[in-house]
PDB file of C-alpha atoms in Angstrom:
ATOM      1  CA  UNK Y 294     -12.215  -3.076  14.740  1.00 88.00           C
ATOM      2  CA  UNK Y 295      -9.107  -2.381  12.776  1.00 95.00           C
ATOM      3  CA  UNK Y 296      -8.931   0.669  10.406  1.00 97.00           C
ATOM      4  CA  UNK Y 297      -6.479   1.512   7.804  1.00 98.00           C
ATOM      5  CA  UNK Y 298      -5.717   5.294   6.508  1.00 98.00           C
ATOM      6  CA  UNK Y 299      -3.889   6.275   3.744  1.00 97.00           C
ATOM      7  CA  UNK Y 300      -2.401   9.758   3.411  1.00 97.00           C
ATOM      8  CA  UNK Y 301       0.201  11.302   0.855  1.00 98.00           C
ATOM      9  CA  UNK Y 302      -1.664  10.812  -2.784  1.00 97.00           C
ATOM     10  CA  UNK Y 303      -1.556  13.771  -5.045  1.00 97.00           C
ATOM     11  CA  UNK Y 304      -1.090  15.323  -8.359  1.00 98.00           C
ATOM     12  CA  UNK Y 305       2.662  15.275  -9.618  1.00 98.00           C
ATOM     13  CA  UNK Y 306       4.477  15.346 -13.125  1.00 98.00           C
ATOM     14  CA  UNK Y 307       5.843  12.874 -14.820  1.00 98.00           C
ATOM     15  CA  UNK Y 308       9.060  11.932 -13.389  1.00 97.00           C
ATOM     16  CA  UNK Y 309       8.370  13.227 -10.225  1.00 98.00           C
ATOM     17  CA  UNK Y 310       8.212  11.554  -6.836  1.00 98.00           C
ATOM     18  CA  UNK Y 311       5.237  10.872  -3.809  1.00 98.00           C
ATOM     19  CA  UNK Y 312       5.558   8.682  -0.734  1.00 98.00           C
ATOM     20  CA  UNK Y 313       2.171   7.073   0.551  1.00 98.00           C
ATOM     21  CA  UNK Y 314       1.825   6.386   4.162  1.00 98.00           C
ATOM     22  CA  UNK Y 315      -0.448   3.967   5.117  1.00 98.00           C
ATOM     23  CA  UNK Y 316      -1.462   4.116   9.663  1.00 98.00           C
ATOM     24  CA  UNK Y 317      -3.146   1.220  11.233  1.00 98.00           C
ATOM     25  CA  UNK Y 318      -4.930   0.967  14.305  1.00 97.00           C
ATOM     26  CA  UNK Y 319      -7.433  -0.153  16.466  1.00 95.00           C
ATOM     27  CA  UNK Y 320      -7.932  -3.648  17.821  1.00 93.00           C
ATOM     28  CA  UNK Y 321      -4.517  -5.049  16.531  1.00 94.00           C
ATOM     29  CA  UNK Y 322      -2.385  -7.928  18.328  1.00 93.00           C
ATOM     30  CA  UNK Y 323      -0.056  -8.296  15.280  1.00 94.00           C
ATOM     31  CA  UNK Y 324       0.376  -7.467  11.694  1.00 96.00           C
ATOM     32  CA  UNK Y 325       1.251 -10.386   9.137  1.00 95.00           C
ATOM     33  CA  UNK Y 326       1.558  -9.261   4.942  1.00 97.00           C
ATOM     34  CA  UNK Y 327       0.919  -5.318   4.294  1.00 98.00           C
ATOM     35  CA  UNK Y 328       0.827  -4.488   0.765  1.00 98.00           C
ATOM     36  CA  UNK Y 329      -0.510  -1.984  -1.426  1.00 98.00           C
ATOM     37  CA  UNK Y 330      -2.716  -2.286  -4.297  1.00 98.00           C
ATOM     38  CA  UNK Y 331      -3.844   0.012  -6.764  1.00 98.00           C
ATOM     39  CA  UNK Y 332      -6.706   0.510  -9.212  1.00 98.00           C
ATOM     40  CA  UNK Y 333      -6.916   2.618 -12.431  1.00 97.00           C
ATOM     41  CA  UNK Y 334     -10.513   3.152 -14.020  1.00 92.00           C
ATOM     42  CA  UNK Y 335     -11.630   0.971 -15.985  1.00 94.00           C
ATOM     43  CA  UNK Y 336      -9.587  -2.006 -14.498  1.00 97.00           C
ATOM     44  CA  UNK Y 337      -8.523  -4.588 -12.088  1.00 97.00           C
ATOM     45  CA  UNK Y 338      -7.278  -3.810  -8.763  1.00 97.00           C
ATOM     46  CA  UNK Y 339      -3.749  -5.042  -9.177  1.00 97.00           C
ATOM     47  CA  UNK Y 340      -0.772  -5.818  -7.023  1.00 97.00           C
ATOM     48  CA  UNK Y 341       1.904  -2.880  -6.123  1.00 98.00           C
ATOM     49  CA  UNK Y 342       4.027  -4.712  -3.884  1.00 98.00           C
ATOM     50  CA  UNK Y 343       3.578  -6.564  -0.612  1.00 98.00           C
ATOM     51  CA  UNK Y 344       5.911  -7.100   2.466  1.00 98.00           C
ATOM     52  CA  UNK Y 345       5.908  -9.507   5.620  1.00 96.00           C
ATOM     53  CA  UNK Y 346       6.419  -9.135   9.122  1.00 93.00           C
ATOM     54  CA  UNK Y 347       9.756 -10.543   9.088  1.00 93.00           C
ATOM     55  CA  UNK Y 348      10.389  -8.395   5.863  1.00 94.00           C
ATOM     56  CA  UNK Y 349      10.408 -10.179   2.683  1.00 97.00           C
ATOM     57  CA  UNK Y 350       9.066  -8.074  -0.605  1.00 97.00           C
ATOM     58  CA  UNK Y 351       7.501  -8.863  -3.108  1.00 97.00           C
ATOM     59  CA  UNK Y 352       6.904  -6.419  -6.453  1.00 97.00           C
ATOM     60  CA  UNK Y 353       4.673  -6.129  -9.146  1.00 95.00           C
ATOM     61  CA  UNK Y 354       7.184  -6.707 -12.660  1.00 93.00           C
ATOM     62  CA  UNK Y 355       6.295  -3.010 -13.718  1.00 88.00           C
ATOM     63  CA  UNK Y 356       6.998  -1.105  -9.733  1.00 89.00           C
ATOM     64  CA  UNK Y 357      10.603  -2.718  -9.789  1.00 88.00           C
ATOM     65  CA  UNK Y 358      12.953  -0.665  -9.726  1.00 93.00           C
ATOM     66  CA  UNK Y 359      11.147   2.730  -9.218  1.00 96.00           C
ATOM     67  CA  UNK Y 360       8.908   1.870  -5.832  1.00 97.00           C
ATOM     68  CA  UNK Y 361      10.098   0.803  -2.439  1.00 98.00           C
ATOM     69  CA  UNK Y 362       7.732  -0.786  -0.051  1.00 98.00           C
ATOM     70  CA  UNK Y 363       8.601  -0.358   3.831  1.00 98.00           C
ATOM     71  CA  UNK Y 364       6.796  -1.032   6.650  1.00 97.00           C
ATOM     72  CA  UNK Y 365       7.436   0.338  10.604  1.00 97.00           C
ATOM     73  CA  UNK Y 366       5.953  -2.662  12.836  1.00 95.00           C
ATOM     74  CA  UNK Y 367       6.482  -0.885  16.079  1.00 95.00           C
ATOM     75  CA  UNK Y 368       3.789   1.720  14.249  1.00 96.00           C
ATOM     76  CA  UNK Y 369       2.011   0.031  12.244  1.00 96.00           C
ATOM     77  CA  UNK Y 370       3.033   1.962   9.144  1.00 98.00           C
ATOM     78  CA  UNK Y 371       3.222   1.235   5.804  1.00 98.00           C
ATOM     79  CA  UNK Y 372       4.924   3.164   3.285  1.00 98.00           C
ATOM     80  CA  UNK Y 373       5.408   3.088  -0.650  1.00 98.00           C
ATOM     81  CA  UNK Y 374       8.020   4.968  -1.765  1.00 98.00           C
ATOM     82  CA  UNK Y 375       7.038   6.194  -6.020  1.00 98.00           C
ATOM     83  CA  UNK Y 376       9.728   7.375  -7.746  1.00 97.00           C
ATOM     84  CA  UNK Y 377      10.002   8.438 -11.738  1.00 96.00           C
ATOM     85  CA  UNK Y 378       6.116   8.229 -11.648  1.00 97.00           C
ATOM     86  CA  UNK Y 379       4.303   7.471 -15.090  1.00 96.00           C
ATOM     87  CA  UNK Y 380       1.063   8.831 -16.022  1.00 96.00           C
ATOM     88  CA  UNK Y 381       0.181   4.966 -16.288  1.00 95.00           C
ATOM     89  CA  UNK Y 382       0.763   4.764 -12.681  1.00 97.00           C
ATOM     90  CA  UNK Y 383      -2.424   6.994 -12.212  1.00 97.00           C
ATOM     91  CA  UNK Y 384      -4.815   5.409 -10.164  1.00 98.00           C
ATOM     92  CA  UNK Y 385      -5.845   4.666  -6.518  1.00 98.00           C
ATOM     93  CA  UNK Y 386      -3.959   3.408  -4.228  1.00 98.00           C
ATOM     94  CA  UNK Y 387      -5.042   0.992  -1.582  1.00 98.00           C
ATOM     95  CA  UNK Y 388      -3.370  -0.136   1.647  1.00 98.00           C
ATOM     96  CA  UNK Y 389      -4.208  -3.965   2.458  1.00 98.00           C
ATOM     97  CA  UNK Y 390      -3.167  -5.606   5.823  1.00 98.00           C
ATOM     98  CA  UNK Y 391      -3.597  -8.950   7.415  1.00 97.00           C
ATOM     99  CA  UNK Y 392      -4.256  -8.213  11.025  1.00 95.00           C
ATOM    100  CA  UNK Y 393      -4.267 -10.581  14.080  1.00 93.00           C
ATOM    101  CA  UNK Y 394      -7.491  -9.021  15.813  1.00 90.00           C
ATOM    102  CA  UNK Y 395      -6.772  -8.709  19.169  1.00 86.00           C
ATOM    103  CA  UNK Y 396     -10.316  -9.100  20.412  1.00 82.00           C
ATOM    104  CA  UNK Y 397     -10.537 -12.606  18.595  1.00 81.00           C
ATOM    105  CA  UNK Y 398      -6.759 -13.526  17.780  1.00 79.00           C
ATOM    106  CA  UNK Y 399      -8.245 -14.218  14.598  1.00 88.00           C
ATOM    107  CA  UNK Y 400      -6.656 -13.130  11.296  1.00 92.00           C
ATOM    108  CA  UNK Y 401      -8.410 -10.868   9.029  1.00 94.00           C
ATOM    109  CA  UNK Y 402      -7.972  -8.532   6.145  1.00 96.00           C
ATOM    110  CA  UNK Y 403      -8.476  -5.356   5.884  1.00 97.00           C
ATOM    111  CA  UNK Y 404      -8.367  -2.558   3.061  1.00 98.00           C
ATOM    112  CA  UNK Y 405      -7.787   1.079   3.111  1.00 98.00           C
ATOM    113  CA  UNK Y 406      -9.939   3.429   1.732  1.00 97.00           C
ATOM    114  CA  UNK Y 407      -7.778   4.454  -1.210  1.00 97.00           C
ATOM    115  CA  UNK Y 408      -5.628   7.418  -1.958  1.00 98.00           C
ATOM    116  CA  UNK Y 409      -5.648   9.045  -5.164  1.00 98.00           C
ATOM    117  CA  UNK Y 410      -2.157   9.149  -7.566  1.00 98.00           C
ATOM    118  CA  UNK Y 411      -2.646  11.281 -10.487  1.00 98.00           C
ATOM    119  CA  UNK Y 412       0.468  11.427 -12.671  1.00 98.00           C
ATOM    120  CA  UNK Y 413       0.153  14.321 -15.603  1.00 97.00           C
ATOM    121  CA  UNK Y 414       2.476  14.185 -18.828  1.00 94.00           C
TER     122      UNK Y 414
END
């Protein structure tokens, strides 16, 4: 089994700053796309940004600019980076990864539990 843990949500002002970390483990041989997602109530869980193994980045029209996605492949981290935060950036956060199982050298996908962002005006 594979699990993914997010860590670093919180409560900040508008304009302010927070870094989410993202730490997978378990039964992994290799991690392809990582990407986080979030969801604000009332909605559609909606692309942040996403980034391969080799790198390549892709962002959500409205993150440009303002969040950085970064990943650590020698620890399986993910990170999002959340500058000049908007109170319509309020929402969870999820961490989604598309792990080679090592058990099965299968790929599957896998979601984080979610880390609250709450952005106050």
């Amino acid at each position: 089994q594979v699990q993914l843990v997010e860590s670093g949500g919180g409560l900040v002002q508008a304009g302010g700053s927070l870094r989410l970390s993202c730490a997978a483990s378990g039964s992994i041989f290799s991690i392809n796309a990582m990407g986080w997602y979030r969801q604000a109530p009332g909605k559609e869980r909606e692309l942040v940004a996403t980034i391969t193994n080799g790198g390549r980045i892709n962002y959500a029209d409205s993150m440009m600019g303002r969040f950085t996605i970064s990943r650590s492949n020698a620890k399986n981290m993910l990170y999002l980076q959340m500058n000049s935060l908007k109170p319509e950036d309020t929402a969870v956060y999820y961490c989604n990864a598309k792990v080679v199982v090592a058990t099965a050298l299968s790929t599957i996908q896998y979601w984080g539990q979610g880390t609250q962002v709450t952005v106050s005006s």
